């Protein structure tokens, strides 16, 4: 028996008393897409890359927003200028209306009929025609100014609305990616080398109507040893394997007061056989992605706590620093309720 295997057979260190109190599983977000874990042919998106991409998008959105705001200020100045033009034209419009009233159809006919000589008739006709041209021009300018004001306002409203929507969406996506990374241990635990999504586990047996989990005995053969596991532990084991994590694992072991001798815990190695601390991106990502799968599906699997890479996670408290005889850099420990 190798030294790493003997190390796995030692009792699990006592969980800090302050963290042992657990009031029941809290909902854990499970992503809908089921990418394969590290080590397969597919190349799933890493959360670290997602966050970087969202930050790049945010920088571009900020630049676009500033450009839009500059254009907005220009349009606002144009709106102000056109409004001043409208204000200046308003008295002229009133005068035009008065003139139109005074020189309306009947007034114009009367104006022409009052001409006593052919010359005065021509002069009066020319004056009336000129007045009508001035009226038409002034009214056209007023209408054009109004149209320009309305178009400028519409452009401002549309541009600002689009830029605000874009910035809000990017902020939401960035916050979601950062929250997703925090859920699985953050940069400190994972180095950002963790898949953005995990497969969705099937719900474990033993869930009660009020959301609690029924107590289970060590009644099922342990597929990793000659011992036993609970039905919920066996379900978790099968779901982790189904998700593609197929390296060495050990569950039951005798002795000790904690979950292994009760058939409620498994240690998932980073190696195909034995135990060795992570030493490259492959082994670290394997541990990160396995941990992420367990944490994201904690509510569906009935998980009590997870230990990985000097950190311990409870559904009720999240990630905390962990120290003990094993620093859990060579395997992911999971205990079931």
CSV table of C-alpha atoms in Angstrom, one decimal:
chain,number,residue,atom,x,y,z
A,1,UNK,CA,0.0,0.0,0.0
A,2,UNK,CA,1.4,3.4,-1.0
A,3,UNK,CA,1.9,6.3,1.4
A,4,UNK,CA,-0.8,8.4,-0.3
A,5,UNK,CA,-3.2,5.5,0.1
A,6,UNK,CA,-2.4,5.2,3.7
A,7,UNK,CA,-2.9,8.9,4.1
A,8,UNK,CA,-6.4,8.6,2.7
A,9,UNK,CA,-7.1,5.9,5.2
A,10,UNK,CA,-6.4,8.2,8.2
A,11,UNK,CA,-9.5,9.8,9.8
A,12,UNK,CA,-10.9,13.0,8.4
A,13,UNK,CA,-9.9,15.9,10.6
A,14,UNK,CA,-12.6,17.4,12.8
A,15,UNK,CA,-14.7,20.1,11.2
A,16,UNK,CA,-14.6,23.4,13.1
A,17,UNK,CA,-17.4,23.4,15.6
A,18,UNK,CA,-18.6,26.8,14.4
A,19,UNK,CA,-19.2,25.4,11.0
A,20,UNK,CA,-20.7,22.1,11.9
A,21,UNK,CA,-24.1,23.7,12.8
A,22,UNK,CA,-26.1,23.5,9.6
A,23,UNK,CA,-29.8,24.3,9.3
A,24,UNK,CA,-30.5,22.6,6.0
A,25,UNK,CA,-29.4,22.8,2.4
A,26,UNK,CA,-29.8,26.1,0.6
A,27,UNK,CA,-30.6,26.2,-3.2
A,28,UNK,CA,-27.5,25.9,-5.3
A,29,UNK,CA,-27.5,27.3,-8.9
A,30,UNK,CA,-27.0,24.6,-11.5
A,31,UNK,CA,-26.1,25.7,-15.0
A,32,UNK,CA,-28.2,24.3,-17.8
A,33,UNK,CA,-25.4,23.5,-20.2
A,34,UNK,CA,-23.5,20.3,-19.5
A,35,UNK,CA,-19.9,20.7,-20.7
A,36,UNK,CA,-17.4,18.0,-20.2
A,37,UNK,CA,-14.8,18.5,-17.4
A,38,UNK,CA,-11.1,19.1,-17.9
A,39,UNK,CA,-9.3,16.3,-19.6
A,40,UNK,CA,-11.9,15.7,-22.4
A,41,UNK,CA,-11.6,16.7,-26.0
A,42,UNK,CA,-14.0,19.6,-25.7
A,43,UNK,CA,-12.7,23.0,-24.6
A,44,UNK,CA,-15.3,24.5,-22.2
A,45,UNK,CA,-15.2,28.2,-21.4
A,46,UNK,CA,-13.4,29.0,-18.2
A,47,UNK,CA,-15.0,31.4,-15.7
A,48,UNK,CA,-11.7,33.3,-15.7
A,49,UNK,CA,-12.1,33.9,-19.5
A,50,UNK,CA,-15.7,34.8,-19.1
A,51,UNK,CA,-14.9,37.5,-16.5
A,52,UNK,CA,-12.0,38.9,-18.6
A,53,UNK,CA,-14.3,39.0,-21.7
A,54,UNK,CA,-17.0,40.8,-19.7
A,55,UNK,CA,-14.5,43.3,-18.4
A,56,UNK,CA,-13.3,43.9,-22.0
A,57,UNK,CA,-16.9,44.3,-23.1
A,58,UNK,CA,-17.5,46.8,-20.3
A,59,UNK,CA,-14.5,48.9,-21.3
A,60,UNK,CA,-15.8,49.0,-24.9
A,61,UNK,CA,-19.3,49.9,-23.7
A,62,UNK,CA,-17.9,52.7,-21.5
A,63,UNK,CA,-16.1,54.1,-24.5
A,64,UNK,CA,-19.2,53.8,-26.6
A,65,UNK,CA,-21.3,55.4,-23.9
A,66,UNK,CA,-18.9,58.4,-23.6
A,67,UNK,CA,-19.1,58.9,-27.4
A,68,UNK,CA,-22.9,58.7,-27.1
A,69,UNK,CA,-22.9,61.2,-24.3
A,70,UNK,CA,-20.8,63.6,-26.3
A,71,UNK,CA,-23.2,63.3,-29.2
A,72,UNK,CA,-26.1,63.7,-26.7
A,73,UNK,CA,-24.6,67.0,-25.6
A,74,UNK,CA,-24.2,68.1,-29.2
A,75,UNK,CA,-27.8,67.2,-29.9
A,76,UNK,CA,-29.0,69.0,-26.7
A,77,UNK,CA,-27.2,72.1,-27.9
A,78,UNK,CA,-28.8,71.7,-31.3
A,79,UNK,CA,-32.2,71.3,-29.6
A,80,UNK,CA,-31.5,74.5,-27.6
A,81,UNK,CA,-30.5,76.4,-30.8
A,82,UNK,CA,-33.6,75.2,-32.6
A,83,UNK,CA,-35.8,76.1,-29.7
A,84,UNK,CA,-34.4,79.7,-29.8
A,85,UNK,CA,-35.1,79.8,-33.5
A,86,UNK,CA,-38.7,78.7,-32.8
A,87,UNK,CA,-39.0,81.3,-30.1
A,88,UNK,CA,-37.7,84.0,-32.6
A,89,UNK,CA,-40.1,82.8,-35.3
A,90,UNK,CA,-43.1,82.8,-33.0
A,91,UNK,CA,-43.8,86.6,-33.2
A,92,UNK,CA,-43.3,86.4,-37.0
A,93,UNK,CA,-45.8,83.6,-37.1
A,94,UNK,CA,-48.3,85.7,-35.2
A,95,UNK,CA,-47.7,88.6,-37.6
A,96,UNK,CA,-48.1,86.3,-40.6
A,97,UNK,CA,-51.4,85.0,-39.2
A,98,UNK,CA,-52.6,88.6,-38.8
A,99,UNK,CA,-51.5,89.5,-42.3
A,100,UNK,CA,-53.1,86.4,-43.7
A,101,UNK,CA,-56.3,87.3,-41.9
A,102,UNK,CA,-56.1,90.9,-43.2
A,103,UNK,CA,-55.3,89.9,-46.7
A,104,UNK,CA,-57.5,86.8,-46.9
A,105,UNK,CA,-59.4,85.8,-49.9
A,106,UNK,CA,-62.1,88.5,-49.6
A,107,UNK,CA,-59.6,91.1,-48.4
A,108,UNK,CA,-57.3,90.3,-51.4
A,109,UNK,CA,-60.1,90.6,-53.9
A,110,UNK,CA,-61.2,93.9,-52.2
A,111,UNK,CA,-57.6,95.0,-52.3
A,112,UNK,CA,-57.4,94.4,-56.1
A,113,UNK,CA,-60.9,95.9,-56.8
A,114,UNK,CA,-59.9,99.1,-55.0
A,115,UNK,CA,-57.2,99.8,-57.6
A,116,UNK,CA,-58.2,102.8,-59.7
A,117,UNK,CA,-55.6,102.6,-62.4
A,118,UNK,CA,-54.0,99.7,-64.3
A,119,UNK,CA,-50.7,100.5,-62.7
A,120,UNK,CA,-52.0,100.5,-59.2
A,121,UNK,CA,-53.8,97.2,-60.0
A,122,UNK,CA,-50.5,95.6,-61.0
A,123,UNK,CA,-48.7,97.0,-58.0
A,124,UNK,CA,-51.3,95.7,-55.6
A,125,UNK,CA,-51.3,92.3,-57.2
A,126,UNK,CA,-47.5,92.1,-57.0
A,127,UNK,CA,-47.5,93.2,-53.3
A,128,UNK,CA,-50.1,90.5,-52.5
A,129,UNK,CA,-48.1,87.8,-54.3
A,130,UNK,CA,-45.0,88.9,-52.4
A,131,UNK,CA,-46.8,88.8,-49.1
A,132,UNK,CA,-48.1,85.3,-49.8
A,133,UNK,CA,-44.5,84.1,-50.7
A,134,UNK,CA,-43.2,85.6,-47.5
A,135,UNK,CA,-46.0,83.9,-45.5
A,136,UNK,CA,-45.3,80.6,-47.2
A,137,UNK,CA,-41.5,80.8,-46.5
A,138,UNK,CA,-41.9,81.8,-42.9
A,139,UNK,CA,-44.4,79.0,-42.3
A,140,UNK,CA,-42.1,76.5,-44.0
A,141,UNK,CA,-39.1,77.6,-41.8
A,142,UNK,CA,-41.2,77.2,-38.7
A,143,UNK,CA,-42.4,73.7,-39.7
A,144,UNK,CA,-38.8,72.6,-40.7
A,145,UNK,CA,-37.5,73.9,-37.4
A,146,UNK,CA,-40.1,71.9,-35.5
A,147,UNK,CA,-39.2,68.8,-37.4
A,148,UNK,CA,-35.5,69.2,-36.7
A,149,UNK,CA,-36.2,69.6,-33.0
A,150,UNK,CA,-38.4,66.5,-32.9
A,151,UNK,CA,-35.8,64.5,-34.8
A,152,UNK,CA,-33.0,65.7,-32.5
A,153,UNK,CA,-34.9,64.8,-29.4
A,154,UNK,CA,-35.8,61.4,-30.8
A,155,UNK,CA,-32.1,60.7,-31.7
A,156,UNK,CA,-31.0,61.7,-28.2
A,157,UNK,CA,-33.6,59.5,-26.5
A,158,UNK,CA,-32.9,56.5,-28.6
A,159,UNK,CA,-29.1,56.8,-28.3
A,160,UNK,CA,-29.1,57.2,-24.5
A,161,UNK,CA,-31.6,54.4,-24.1
A,162,UNK,CA,-29.6,52.0,-26.2
A,163,UNK,CA,-26.3,52.8,-24.4
A,164,UNK,CA,-27.9,52.5,-20.9
A,165,UNK,CA,-29.4,49.1,-21.9
A,166,UNK,CA,-26.0,47.9,-23.2
A,167,UNK,CA,-24.2,49.0,-20.0
A,168,UNK,CA,-26.8,47.5,-17.7
A,169,UNK,CA,-26.6,44.2,-19.6
A,170,UNK,CA,-22.8,44.0,-19.4
A,171,UNK,CA,-22.9,44.9,-15.7
A,172,UNK,CA,-25.4,42.2,-15.1
A,173,UNK,CA,-23.4,39.6,-17.0
A,174,UNK,CA,-20.2,40.6,-15.3
A,175,UNK,CA,-21.7,40.5,-11.8
A,176,UNK,CA,-23.2,37.1,-12.6
A,177,UNK,CA,-19.8,35.7,-13.7
A,178,UNK,CA,-18.1,37.1,-10.6
A,179,UNK,CA,-20.8,35.6,-8.4
A,180,UNK,CA,-20.4,32.3,-10.2
A,181,UNK,CA,-16.7,32.3,-9.5
A,182,UNK,CA,-17.3,33.3,-5.8
A,183,UNK,CA,-19.7,30.3,-5.5
A,184,UNK,CA,-17.0,27.8,-6.5
A,185,UNK,CA,-14.2,29.3,-4.4
A,186,UNK,CA,-13.1,32.5,-6.2
A,187,UNK,CA,-9.7,33.2,-7.8
A,188,UNK,CA,-7.8,32.3,-4.6
A,189,UNK,CA,-9.1,28.7,-4.6
A,190,UNK,CA,-9.3,28.0,-8.3
A,191,UNK,CA,-6.9,30.5,-9.9
A,192,UNK,CA,-9.9,31.1,-12.3
A,193,UNK,CA,-9.2,27.7,-13.9
A,194,UNK,CA,-12.7,26.4,-13.6
A,195,UNK,CA,-15.4,25.8,-16.1
A,196,UNK,CA,-18.1,28.4,-16.5
A,197,UNK,CA,-20.8,25.8,-16.2
A,198,UNK,CA,-21.3,22.3,-14.9
A,199,UNK,CA,-23.7,19.4,-15.8
A,200,UNK,CA,-26.9,19.3,-13.9
A,201,UNK,CA,-27.2,16.4,-11.5
A,202,UNK,CA,-30.3,14.4,-11.0
A,203,UNK,CA,-32.0,14.9,-7.7
A,204,UNK,CA,-31.0,12.5,-5.0
A,205,UNK,CA,-33.4,10.2,-3.2
A,206,UNK,CA,-34.7,11.0,0.3
A,207,UNK,CA,-35.9,14.5,-0.1
A,208,UNK,CA,-38.9,15.3,2.0
A,209,UNK,CA,-41.8,17.6,1.0
A,210,UNK,CA,-40.5,20.4,3.3
A,211,UNK,CA,-37.1,20.3,1.6
A,212,UNK,CA,-35.3,18.3,4.3
A,213,UNK,CA,-33.4,15.1,3.8
A,214,UNK,CA,-34.3,11.8,5.5
A,215,UNK,CA,-31.7,10.1,7.6
A,216,UNK,CA,-30.2,7.0,5.8
A,217,UNK,CA,-28.2,4.1,7.0
A,218,UNK,CA,-25.1,2.6,5.4
A,219,UNK,CA,-27.1,0.1,3.5
A,220,UNK,CA,-25.7,0.0,-0.1
A,221,UNK,CA,-22.4,-1.7,-1.2
A,222,UNK,CA,-19.6,0.8,-1.7
A,223,UNK,CA,-18.4,0.6,-5.3
A,224,UNK,CA,-15.0,1.8,-4.2
A,225,UNK,CA,-14.3,-0.5,-1.2
A,226,UNK,CA,-15.7,-3.6,0.5
A,227,UNK,CA,-17.7,-1.3,2.9
A,228,UNK,CA,-21.0,0.4,2.5
A,229,UNK,CA,-22.5,3.7,1.7
A,230,UNK,CA,-25.9,5.4,2.0
A,231,UNK,CA,-28.3,5.5,-1.0
A,232,UNK,CA,-27.7,9.3,-1.2
A,233,UNK,CA,-23.9,8.8,-1.3
A,234,UNK,CA,-24.2,6.1,-3.9
A,235,UNK,CA,-26.4,8.5,-6.0
A,236,UNK,CA,-23.8,11.3,-5.6
A,237,UNK,CA,-21.1,8.8,-6.7
A,238,UNK,CA,-23.0,7.9,-9.8
A,239,UNK,CA,-23.8,11.5,-10.7
A,240,UNK,CA,-20.1,12.6,-10.4
A,241,UNK,CA,-19.1,9.7,-12.6
A,242,UNK,CA,-21.9,10.5,-15.1
A,243,UNK,CA,-20.6,14.1,-15.2
A,244,UNK,CA,-17.2,12.7,-16.5
A,245,UNK,CA,-15.0,12.7,-13.3
A,246,UNK,CA,-13.7,9.1,-13.6
A,247,UNK,CA,-10.4,9.2,-11.7
A,248,UNK,CA,-9.7,7.3,-8.5
A,249,UNK,CA,-12.1,7.7,-5.6
A,250,UNK,CA,-12.5,6.1,-2.2
A,251,UNK,CA,-15.6,6.3,0.0
A,252,UNK,CA,-16.1,4.1,3.0
A,253,UNK,CA,-13.5,3.5,5.7
A,254,UNK,CA,-13.8,2.2,9.2
A,255,UNK,CA,-12.9,4.2,12.3
A,256,UNK,CA,-13.4,7.8,13.2
A,257,UNK,CA,-16.4,9.8,14.2
A,258,UNK,CA,-17.2,11.5,11.0
A,259,UNK,CA,-18.9,10.7,7.7
A,260,UNK,CA,-16.6,8.1,6.0
A,261,UNK,CA,-17.4,5.2,8.5
A,262,UNK,CA,-21.1,6.2,8.2
A,263,UNK,CA,-21.0,5.8,4.4
A,264,UNK,CA,-21.7,9.4,3.8
A,265,UNK,CA,-18.4,10.7,2.4
A,266,UNK,CA,-16.1,10.2,-0.6
A,267,UNK,CA,-12.6,11.4,-1.5
A,268,UNK,CA,-12.1,12.1,-5.2
A,269,UNK,CA,-8.4,11.9,-6.2
A,270,UNK,CA,-6.8,14.0,-8.9
A,271,UNK,CA,-5.0,10.9,-10.2
A,272,UNK,CA,-6.1,7.8,-12.0
A,273,UNK,CA,-4.7,5.8,-9.0
A,274,UNK,CA,-3.5,6.9,-5.6
A,275,UNK,CA,-3.3,10.5,-4.3
A,276,UNK,CA,-0.9,13.3,-5.2
A,277,UNK,CA,-1.3,17.0,-4.8
A,278,UNK,CA,-2.1,19.1,-7.8
A,279,UNK,CA,1.0,20.0,-9.7
A,280,UNK,CA,-0.2,21.3,-13.1
A,281,UNK,CA,-3.2,22.9,-14.7
A,282,UNK,CA,-4.7,19.6,-15.5
A,283,UNK,CA,-4.8,18.3,-12.0
A,284,UNK,CA,-5.8,21.6,-10.5
A,285,UNK,CA,-8.6,22.1,-13.0
A,286,UNK,CA,-9.8,18.6,-12.4
A,287,UNK,CA,-10.2,19.4,-8.7
A,288,UNK,CA,-11.7,22.8,-9.4
A,289,UNK,CA,-14.3,21.4,-11.9
A,290,UNK,CA,-15.2,18.5,-9.6
A,291,UNK,CA,-15.6,20.9,-6.7
A,292,UNK,CA,-17.7,23.2,-8.9
A,293,UNK,CA,-19.9,20.4,-10.0
A,294,UNK,CA,-20.6,19.4,-6.3
A,295,UNK,CA,-21.2,22.9,-5.1
A,296,UNK,CA,-23.4,23.9,-8.0
A,297,UNK,CA,-25.5,20.8,-7.5
A,298,UNK,CA,-25.3,20.8,-3.7
A,299,UNK,CA,-29.1,21.3,-3.2
A,300,UNK,CA,-29.9,18.5,-5.7
A,301,UNK,CA,-27.4,16.0,-4.2
A,302,UNK,CA,-28.0,16.7,-0.5
A,303,UNK,CA,-24.4,17.8,0.2
A,304,UNK,CA,-23.3,18.6,3.7
A,305,UNK,CA,-19.9,20.1,3.0
A,306,UNK,CA,-17.0,20.0,0.5
A,307,UNK,CA,-13.3,20.4,1.2
A,308,UNK,CA,-10.7,21.2,-1.5
A,309,UNK,CA,-7.4,23.0,-1.6
A,310,UNK,CA,-7.3,24.2,2.0
A,311,UNK,CA,-10.9,25.5,1.9
A,312,UNK,CA,-14.1,24.1,3.2
A,313,UNK,CA,-17.6,25.0,1.9
A,314,UNK,CA,-21.0,24.7,3.6
A,315,UNK,CA,-24.2,25.6,1.9
A,316,UNK,CA,-25.1,27.8,4.8
A,317,UNK,CA,-21.8,29.7,5.1
A,318,UNK,CA,-19.9,29.4,1.8
A,319,UNK,CA,-16.2,29.1,1.6
A,320,UNK,CA,-13.9,29.3,4.7
A,321,UNK,CA,-10.2,28.6,5.3
A,322,UNK,CA,-9.5,25.0,6.4
A,323,UNK,CA,-6.5,23.5,8.1
A,324,UNK,CA,-5.9,20.0,9.3
A,325,UNK,CA,-3.7,16.9,9.0
A,326,UNK,CA,-4.7,16.9,5.3
A,327,UNK,CA,-4.7,20.1,3.4
A,328,UNK,CA,-6.9,18.5,0.7
A,329,UNK,CA,-4.7,19.6,-2.2
A,330,UNK,CA,-4.6,16.0,-3.5
A,331,UNK,CA,-8.3,15.2,-3.4
A,332,UNK,CA,-11.8,16.7,-3.1
A,333,UNK,CA,-13.7,15.6,0.0
A,334,UNK,CA,-17.5,15.6,0.0
A,335,UNK,CA,-19.8,14.7,2.8
A,336,UNK,CA,-23.5,14.0,2.4
A,337,UNK,CA,-26.4,14.8,4.8
